[in-house]
mmCIF file of C-alpha atoms and ligand atoms in Angstrom:
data_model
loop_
_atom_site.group_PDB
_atom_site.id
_atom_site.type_symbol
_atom_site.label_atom_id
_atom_site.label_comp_id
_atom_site.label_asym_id
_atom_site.label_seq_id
_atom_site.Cartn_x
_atom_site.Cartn_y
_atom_site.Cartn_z
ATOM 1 C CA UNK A 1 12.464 -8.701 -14.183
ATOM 2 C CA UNK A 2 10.888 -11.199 -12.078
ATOM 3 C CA UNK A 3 10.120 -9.624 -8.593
ATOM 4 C CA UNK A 4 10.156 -11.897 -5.348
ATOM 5 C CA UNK A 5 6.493 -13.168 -5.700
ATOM 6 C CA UNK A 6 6.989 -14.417 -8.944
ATOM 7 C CA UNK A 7 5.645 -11.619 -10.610
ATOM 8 C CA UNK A 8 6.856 -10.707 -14.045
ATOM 9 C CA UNK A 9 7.285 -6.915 -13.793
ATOM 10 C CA UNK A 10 8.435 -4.344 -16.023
ATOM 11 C CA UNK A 11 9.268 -0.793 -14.354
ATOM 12 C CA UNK A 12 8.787 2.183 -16.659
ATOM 13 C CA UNK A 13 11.378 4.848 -16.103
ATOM 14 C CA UNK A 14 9.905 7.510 -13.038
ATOM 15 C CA UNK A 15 8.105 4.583 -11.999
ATOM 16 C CA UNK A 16 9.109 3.439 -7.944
ATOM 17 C CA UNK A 17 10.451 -0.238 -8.283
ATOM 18 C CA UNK A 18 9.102 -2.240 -5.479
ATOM 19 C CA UNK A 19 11.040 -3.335 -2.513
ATOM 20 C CA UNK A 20 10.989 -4.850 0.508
ATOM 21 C CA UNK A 21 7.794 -3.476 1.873
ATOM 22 C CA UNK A 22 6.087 -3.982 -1.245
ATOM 23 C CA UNK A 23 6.967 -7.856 -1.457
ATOM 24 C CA UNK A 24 6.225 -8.123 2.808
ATOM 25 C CA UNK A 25 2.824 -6.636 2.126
ATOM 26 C CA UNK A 26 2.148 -9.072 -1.172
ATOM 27 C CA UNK A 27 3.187 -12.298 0.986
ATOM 28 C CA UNK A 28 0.667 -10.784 3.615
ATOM 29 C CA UNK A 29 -2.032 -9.843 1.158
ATOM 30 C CA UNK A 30 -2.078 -13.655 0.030
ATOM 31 C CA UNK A 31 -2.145 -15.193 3.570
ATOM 32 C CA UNK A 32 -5.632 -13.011 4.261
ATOM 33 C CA UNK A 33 -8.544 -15.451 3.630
ATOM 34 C CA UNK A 34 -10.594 -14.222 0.884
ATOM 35 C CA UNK A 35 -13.487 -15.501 -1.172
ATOM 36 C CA UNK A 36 -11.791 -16.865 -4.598
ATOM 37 C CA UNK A 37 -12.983 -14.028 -7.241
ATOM 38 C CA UNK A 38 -12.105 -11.174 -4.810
ATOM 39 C CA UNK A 39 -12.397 -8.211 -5.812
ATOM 40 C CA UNK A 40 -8.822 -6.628 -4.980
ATOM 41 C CA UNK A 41 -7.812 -2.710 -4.883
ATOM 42 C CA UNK A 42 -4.607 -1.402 -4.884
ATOM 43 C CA UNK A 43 -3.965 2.143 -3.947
ATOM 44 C CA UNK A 44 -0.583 4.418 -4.322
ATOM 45 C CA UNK A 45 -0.331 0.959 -6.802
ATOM 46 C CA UNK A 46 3.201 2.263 -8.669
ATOM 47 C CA UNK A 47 4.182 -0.877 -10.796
ATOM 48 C CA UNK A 48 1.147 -2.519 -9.520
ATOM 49 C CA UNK A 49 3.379 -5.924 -8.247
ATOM 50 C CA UNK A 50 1.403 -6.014 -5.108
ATOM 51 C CA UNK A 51 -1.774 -5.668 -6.361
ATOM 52 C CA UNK A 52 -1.292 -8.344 -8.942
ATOM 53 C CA UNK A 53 0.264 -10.778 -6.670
ATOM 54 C CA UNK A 54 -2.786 -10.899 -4.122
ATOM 55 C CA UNK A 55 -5.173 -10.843 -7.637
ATOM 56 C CA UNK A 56 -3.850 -14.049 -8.288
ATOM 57 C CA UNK A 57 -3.556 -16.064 -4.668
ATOM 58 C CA UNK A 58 -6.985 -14.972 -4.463
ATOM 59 C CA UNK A 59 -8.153 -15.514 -8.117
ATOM 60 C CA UNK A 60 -9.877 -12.128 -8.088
ATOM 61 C CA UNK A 61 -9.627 -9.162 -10.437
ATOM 62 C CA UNK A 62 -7.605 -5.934 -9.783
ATOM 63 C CA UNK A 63 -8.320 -2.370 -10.098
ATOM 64 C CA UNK A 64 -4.915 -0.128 -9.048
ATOM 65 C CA UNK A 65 -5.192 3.557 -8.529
ATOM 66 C CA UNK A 66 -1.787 5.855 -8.743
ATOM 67 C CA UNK A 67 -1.269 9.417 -9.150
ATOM 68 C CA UNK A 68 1.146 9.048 -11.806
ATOM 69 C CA UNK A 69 0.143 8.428 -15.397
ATOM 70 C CA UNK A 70 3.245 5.989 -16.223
ATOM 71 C CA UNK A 71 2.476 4.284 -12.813
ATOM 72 C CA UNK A 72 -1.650 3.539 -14.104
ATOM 73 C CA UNK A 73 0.249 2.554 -17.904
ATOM 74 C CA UNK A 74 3.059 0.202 -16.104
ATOM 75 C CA UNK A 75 0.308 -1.498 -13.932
ATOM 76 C CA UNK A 76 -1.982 -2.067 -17.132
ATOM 77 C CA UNK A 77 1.044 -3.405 -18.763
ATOM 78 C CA UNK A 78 2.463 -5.581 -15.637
ATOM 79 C CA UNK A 79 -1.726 -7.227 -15.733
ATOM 80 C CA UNK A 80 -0.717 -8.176 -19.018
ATOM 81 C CA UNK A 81 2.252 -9.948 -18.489
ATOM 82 C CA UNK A 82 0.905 -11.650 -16.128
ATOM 83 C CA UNK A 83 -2.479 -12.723 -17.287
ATOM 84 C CA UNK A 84 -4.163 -10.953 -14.620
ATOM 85 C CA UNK A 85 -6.782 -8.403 -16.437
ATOM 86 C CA UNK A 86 -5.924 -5.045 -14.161
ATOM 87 C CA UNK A 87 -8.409 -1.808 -14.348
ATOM 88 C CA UNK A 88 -5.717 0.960 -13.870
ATOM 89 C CA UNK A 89 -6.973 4.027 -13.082
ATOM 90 C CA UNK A 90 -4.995 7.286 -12.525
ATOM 91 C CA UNK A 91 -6.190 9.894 -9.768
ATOM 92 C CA UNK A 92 -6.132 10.838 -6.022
ATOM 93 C CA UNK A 93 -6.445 8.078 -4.126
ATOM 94 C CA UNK A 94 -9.974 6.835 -3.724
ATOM 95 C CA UNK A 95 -11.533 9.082 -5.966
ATOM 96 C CA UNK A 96 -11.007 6.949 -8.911
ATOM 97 C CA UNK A 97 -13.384 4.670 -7.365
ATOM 98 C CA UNK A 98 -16.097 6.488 -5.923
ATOM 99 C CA UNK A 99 -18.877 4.086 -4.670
ATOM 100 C CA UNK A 100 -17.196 1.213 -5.386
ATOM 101 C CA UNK A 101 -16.348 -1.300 -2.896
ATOM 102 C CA UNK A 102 -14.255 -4.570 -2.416
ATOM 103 C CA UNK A 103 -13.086 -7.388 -1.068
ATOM 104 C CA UNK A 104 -9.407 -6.591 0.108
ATOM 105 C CA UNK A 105 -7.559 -3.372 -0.417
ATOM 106 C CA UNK A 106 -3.881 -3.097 0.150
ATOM 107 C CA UNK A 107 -1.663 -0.007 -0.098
ATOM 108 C CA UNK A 108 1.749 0.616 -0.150
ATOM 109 C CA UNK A 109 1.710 4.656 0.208
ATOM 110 C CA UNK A 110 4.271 7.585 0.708
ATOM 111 C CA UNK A 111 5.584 7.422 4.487
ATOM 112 C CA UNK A 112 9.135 9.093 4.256
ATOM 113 C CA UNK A 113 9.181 11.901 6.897
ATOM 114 C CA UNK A 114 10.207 14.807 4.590
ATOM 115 C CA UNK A 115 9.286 17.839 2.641
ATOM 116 C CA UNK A 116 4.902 17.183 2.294
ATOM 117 C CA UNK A 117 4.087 15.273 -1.001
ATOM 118 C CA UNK A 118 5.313 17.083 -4.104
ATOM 119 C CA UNK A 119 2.635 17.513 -7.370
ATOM 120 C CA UNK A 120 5.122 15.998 -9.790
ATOM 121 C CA UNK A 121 8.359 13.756 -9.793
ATOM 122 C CA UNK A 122 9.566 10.569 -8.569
ATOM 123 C CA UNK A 123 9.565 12.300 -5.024
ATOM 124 C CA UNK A 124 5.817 11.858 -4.916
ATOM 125 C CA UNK A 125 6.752 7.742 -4.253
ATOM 126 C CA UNK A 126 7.783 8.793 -1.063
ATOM 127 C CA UNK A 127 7.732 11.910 0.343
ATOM 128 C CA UNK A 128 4.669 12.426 2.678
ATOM 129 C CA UNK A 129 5.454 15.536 5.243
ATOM 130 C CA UNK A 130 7.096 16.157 8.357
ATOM 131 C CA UNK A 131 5.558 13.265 10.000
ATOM 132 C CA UNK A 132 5.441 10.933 7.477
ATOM 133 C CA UNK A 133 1.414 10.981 7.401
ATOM 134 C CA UNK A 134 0.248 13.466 4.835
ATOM 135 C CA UNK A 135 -0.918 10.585 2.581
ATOM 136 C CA UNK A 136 -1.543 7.596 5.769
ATOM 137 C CA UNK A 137 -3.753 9.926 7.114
ATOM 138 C CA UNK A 138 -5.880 10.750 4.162
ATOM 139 C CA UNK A 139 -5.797 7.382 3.081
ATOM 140 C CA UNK A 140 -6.778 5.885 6.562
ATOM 141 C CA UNK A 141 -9.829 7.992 6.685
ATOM 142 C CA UNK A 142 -11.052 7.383 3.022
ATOM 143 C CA UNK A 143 -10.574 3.765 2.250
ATOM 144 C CA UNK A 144 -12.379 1.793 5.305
ATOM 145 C CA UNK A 145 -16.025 3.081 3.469
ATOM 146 C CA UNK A 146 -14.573 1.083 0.198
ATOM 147 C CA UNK A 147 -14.726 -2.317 1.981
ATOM 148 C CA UNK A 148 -17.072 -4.900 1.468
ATOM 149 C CA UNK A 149 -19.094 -6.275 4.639
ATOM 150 C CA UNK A 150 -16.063 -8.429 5.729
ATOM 151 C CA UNK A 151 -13.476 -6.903 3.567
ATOM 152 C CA UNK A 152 -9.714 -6.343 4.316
ATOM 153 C CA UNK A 153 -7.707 -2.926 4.072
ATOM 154 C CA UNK A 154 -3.988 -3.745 4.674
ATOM 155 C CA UNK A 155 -1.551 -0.768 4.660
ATOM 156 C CA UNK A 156 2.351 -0.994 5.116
ATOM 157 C CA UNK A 157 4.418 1.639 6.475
ATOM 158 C CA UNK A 158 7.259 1.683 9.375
ATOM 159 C CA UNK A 159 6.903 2.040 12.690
ATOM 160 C CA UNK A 160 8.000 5.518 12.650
ATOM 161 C CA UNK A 161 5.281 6.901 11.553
ATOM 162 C CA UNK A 162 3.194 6.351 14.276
ATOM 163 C CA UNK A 163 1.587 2.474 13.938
ATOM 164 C CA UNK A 164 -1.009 3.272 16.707
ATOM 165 C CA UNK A 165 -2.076 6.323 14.318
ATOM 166 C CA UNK A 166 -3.126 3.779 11.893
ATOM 167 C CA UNK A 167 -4.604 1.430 14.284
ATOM 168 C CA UNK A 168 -6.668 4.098 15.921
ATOM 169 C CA UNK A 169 -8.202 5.789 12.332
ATOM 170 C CA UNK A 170 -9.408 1.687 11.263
ATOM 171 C CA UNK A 171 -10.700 1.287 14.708
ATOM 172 C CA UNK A 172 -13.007 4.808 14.371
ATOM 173 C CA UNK A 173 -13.886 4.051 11.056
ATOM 174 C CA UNK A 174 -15.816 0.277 12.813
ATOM 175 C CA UNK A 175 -13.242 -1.899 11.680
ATOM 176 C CA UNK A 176 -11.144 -4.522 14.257
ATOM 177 C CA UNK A 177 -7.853 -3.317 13.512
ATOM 178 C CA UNK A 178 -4.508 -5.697 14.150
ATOM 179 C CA UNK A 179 -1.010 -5.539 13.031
ATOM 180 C CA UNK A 180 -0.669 -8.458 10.484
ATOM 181 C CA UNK A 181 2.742 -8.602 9.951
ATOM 182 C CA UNK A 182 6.210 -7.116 11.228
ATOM 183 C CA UNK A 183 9.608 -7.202 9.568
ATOM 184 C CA UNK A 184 12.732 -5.883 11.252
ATOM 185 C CA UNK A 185 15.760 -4.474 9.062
ATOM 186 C CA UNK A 186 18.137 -1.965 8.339
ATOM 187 C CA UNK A 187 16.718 1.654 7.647
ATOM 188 C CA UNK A 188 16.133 1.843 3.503
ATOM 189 C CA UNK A 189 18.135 3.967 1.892
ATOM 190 C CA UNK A 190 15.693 7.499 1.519
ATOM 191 C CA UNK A 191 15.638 6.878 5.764
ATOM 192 C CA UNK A 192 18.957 6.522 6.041
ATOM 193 C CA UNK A 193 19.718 9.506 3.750
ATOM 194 C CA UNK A 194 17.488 11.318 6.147
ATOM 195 C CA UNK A 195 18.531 10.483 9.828
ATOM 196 C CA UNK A 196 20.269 13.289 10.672
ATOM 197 C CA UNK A 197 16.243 15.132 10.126
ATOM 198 C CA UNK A 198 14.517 11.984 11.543
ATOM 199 C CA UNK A 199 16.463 12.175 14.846
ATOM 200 C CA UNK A 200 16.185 16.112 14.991
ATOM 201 C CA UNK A 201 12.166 15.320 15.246
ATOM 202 C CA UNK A 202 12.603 12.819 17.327
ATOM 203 C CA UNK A 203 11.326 10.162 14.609
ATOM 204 C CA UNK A 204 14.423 7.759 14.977
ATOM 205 C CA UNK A 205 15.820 7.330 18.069
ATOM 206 C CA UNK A 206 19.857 8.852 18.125
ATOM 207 C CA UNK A 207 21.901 6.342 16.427
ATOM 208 C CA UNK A 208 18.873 4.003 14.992
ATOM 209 C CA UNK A 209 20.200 2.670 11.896
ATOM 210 C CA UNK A 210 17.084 0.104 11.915
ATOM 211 C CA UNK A 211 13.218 -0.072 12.038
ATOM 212 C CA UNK A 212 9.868 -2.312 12.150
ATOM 213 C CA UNK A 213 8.114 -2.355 9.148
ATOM 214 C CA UNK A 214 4.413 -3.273 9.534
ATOM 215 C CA UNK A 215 1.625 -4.213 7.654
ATOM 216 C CA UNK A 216 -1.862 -2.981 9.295
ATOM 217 C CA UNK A 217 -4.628 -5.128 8.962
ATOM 218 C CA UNK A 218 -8.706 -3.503 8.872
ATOM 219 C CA UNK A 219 -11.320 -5.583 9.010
ATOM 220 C CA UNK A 220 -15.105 -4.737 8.586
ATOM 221 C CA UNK A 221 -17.423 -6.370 10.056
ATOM 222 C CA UNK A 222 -18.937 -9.745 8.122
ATOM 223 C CA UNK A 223 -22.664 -9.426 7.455
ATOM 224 C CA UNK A 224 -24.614 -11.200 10.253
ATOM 225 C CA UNK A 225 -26.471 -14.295 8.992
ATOM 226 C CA UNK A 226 -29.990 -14.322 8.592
ATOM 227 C CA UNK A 227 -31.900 -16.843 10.881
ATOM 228 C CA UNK A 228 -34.057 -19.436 9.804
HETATM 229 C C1 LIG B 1 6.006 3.913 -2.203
HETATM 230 S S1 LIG B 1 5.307 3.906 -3.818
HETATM 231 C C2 LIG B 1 4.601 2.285 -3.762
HETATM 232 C C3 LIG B 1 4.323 1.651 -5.092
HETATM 233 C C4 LIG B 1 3.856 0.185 -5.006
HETATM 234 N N1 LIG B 1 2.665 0.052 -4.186
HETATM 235 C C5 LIG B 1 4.934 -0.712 -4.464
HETATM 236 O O1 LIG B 1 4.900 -1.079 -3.286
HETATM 237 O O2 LIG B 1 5.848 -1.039 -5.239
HETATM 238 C C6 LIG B 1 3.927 4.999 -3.621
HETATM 239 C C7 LIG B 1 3.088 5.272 -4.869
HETATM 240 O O3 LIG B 1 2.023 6.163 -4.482
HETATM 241 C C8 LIG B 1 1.712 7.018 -5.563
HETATM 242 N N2 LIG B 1 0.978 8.173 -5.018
HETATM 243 C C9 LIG B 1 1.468 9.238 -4.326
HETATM 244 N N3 LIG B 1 0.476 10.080 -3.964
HETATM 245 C C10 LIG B 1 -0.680 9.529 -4.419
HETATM 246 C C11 LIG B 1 -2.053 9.922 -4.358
HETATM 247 N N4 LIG B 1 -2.434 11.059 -3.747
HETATM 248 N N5 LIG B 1 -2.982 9.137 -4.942
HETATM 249 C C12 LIG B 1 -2.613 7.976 -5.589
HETATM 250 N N6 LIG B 1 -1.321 7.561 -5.676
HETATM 251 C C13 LIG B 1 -0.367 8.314 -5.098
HETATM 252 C C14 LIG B 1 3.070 7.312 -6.167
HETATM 253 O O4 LIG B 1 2.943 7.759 -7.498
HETATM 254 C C15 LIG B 1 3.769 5.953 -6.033
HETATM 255 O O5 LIG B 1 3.592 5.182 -7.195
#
């Protein structure tokens, strides 16, 4: 399969095939200005499509972190096919890469309001507790210490699960944080599937049968130049 970035992708079975999001946060991640050789991190990386997409508009190298053991092998196998060298780790979000920081981060996590994130299955793509946050949250408060002076976190999710959330955890952790993209469409299909739930919490208003997806943009500060 060729996905919409012109990435060659293969999708091992259990492993979440990207989608719209993914592709909207890919075109994003390549529109950031970054120094060419960037060193690019993908986290909840799945097939690793988005990670290897900004890789290569920036010429940088990739390192993509996933729970899931046949997401971290599909990843590897995607760098191949695609001539971009990827260092897939598997593990908990940032602990994989303790102490390590970089350039521009992007993340495409769990956000489905449901059950809280499960320890196994193909459920653990999406489902992220009864606000959608279990994993946003985490991830909000772990990755802005990853950045480089200057670097870019970029994190995709819809705007039910509370964009100003987001916004506010990058803004306490010192970065300037903006909304970088928005994309307006029909509810996928695990929202949809859900609506009756979403409404009953007040998530979706009654009768929404379409959202804002958004891509949050963190930016550290750039390292102030010496004088002369
Ligand atoms: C919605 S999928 C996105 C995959 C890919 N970024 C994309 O857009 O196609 C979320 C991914 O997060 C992974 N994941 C869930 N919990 C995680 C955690 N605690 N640490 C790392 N990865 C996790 C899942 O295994 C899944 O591959």
């Amino acid at each position: 399969m060729v996905g919409r970035s012109g990435v060659r992708l293969l999708v091992l079975p259990g492993v979440f095939r990207p989608i719209s999001d993914s592709w909207l946060l890919a075109r994003t991640a390549c529109a950031q200005s970054r120094p060419r050789g960037a060193r690019v991190l993908e986290l909840c990386a799945g097939s690793g499509a988005v990670g290897i997409a900004a890789a290569r508009c920036h010429g940088g190298t990739l390192t993509t972190v996933d729970v899931s053991r046949r997401a971290a092998l599909t990843a590897w196998l995607n760098g191949r096919l695609n001539d971009v060298p990827v260092r897939a780790r598997r593990g908990d979000l940032l602990a994989p890469v303790a102490g390590e920081r970089f350039d521009l981060i992007v993340s495409n996590p769990p956000y489905v309001p449901g059950p809280d994130p499960p320890g196994s299955g193909p459920e653990r793509a999406w489902d992220a507790g009864e606000r959608g946050r279990a994993i946003l949250d985490r991830l909000c408060a772990e990755a802005p210490a990853h950045l480089k002076p200057g670097g870019i976190l970029l994190v995709v999710h819809s705007e039910i699960c509370d964009a100003d959330a987001t916004l506010a955890a990058f803004a306490d952790a010192g970065l300037q944080a903006d909304v970088a993209a928005r994309e307006h469409g029909p509810l996928g299909p695990l929202m949809r599937a859900r609506r009756a739930e979403l409404e009953a919490a007040g998530l979706l208003a009654p009768g929404q049968d379409s959202e804002d997806v958004l891509v949050l943009r963190g930016t550290a500060p750039a390292p102030v130049p010496a004088l002369r």
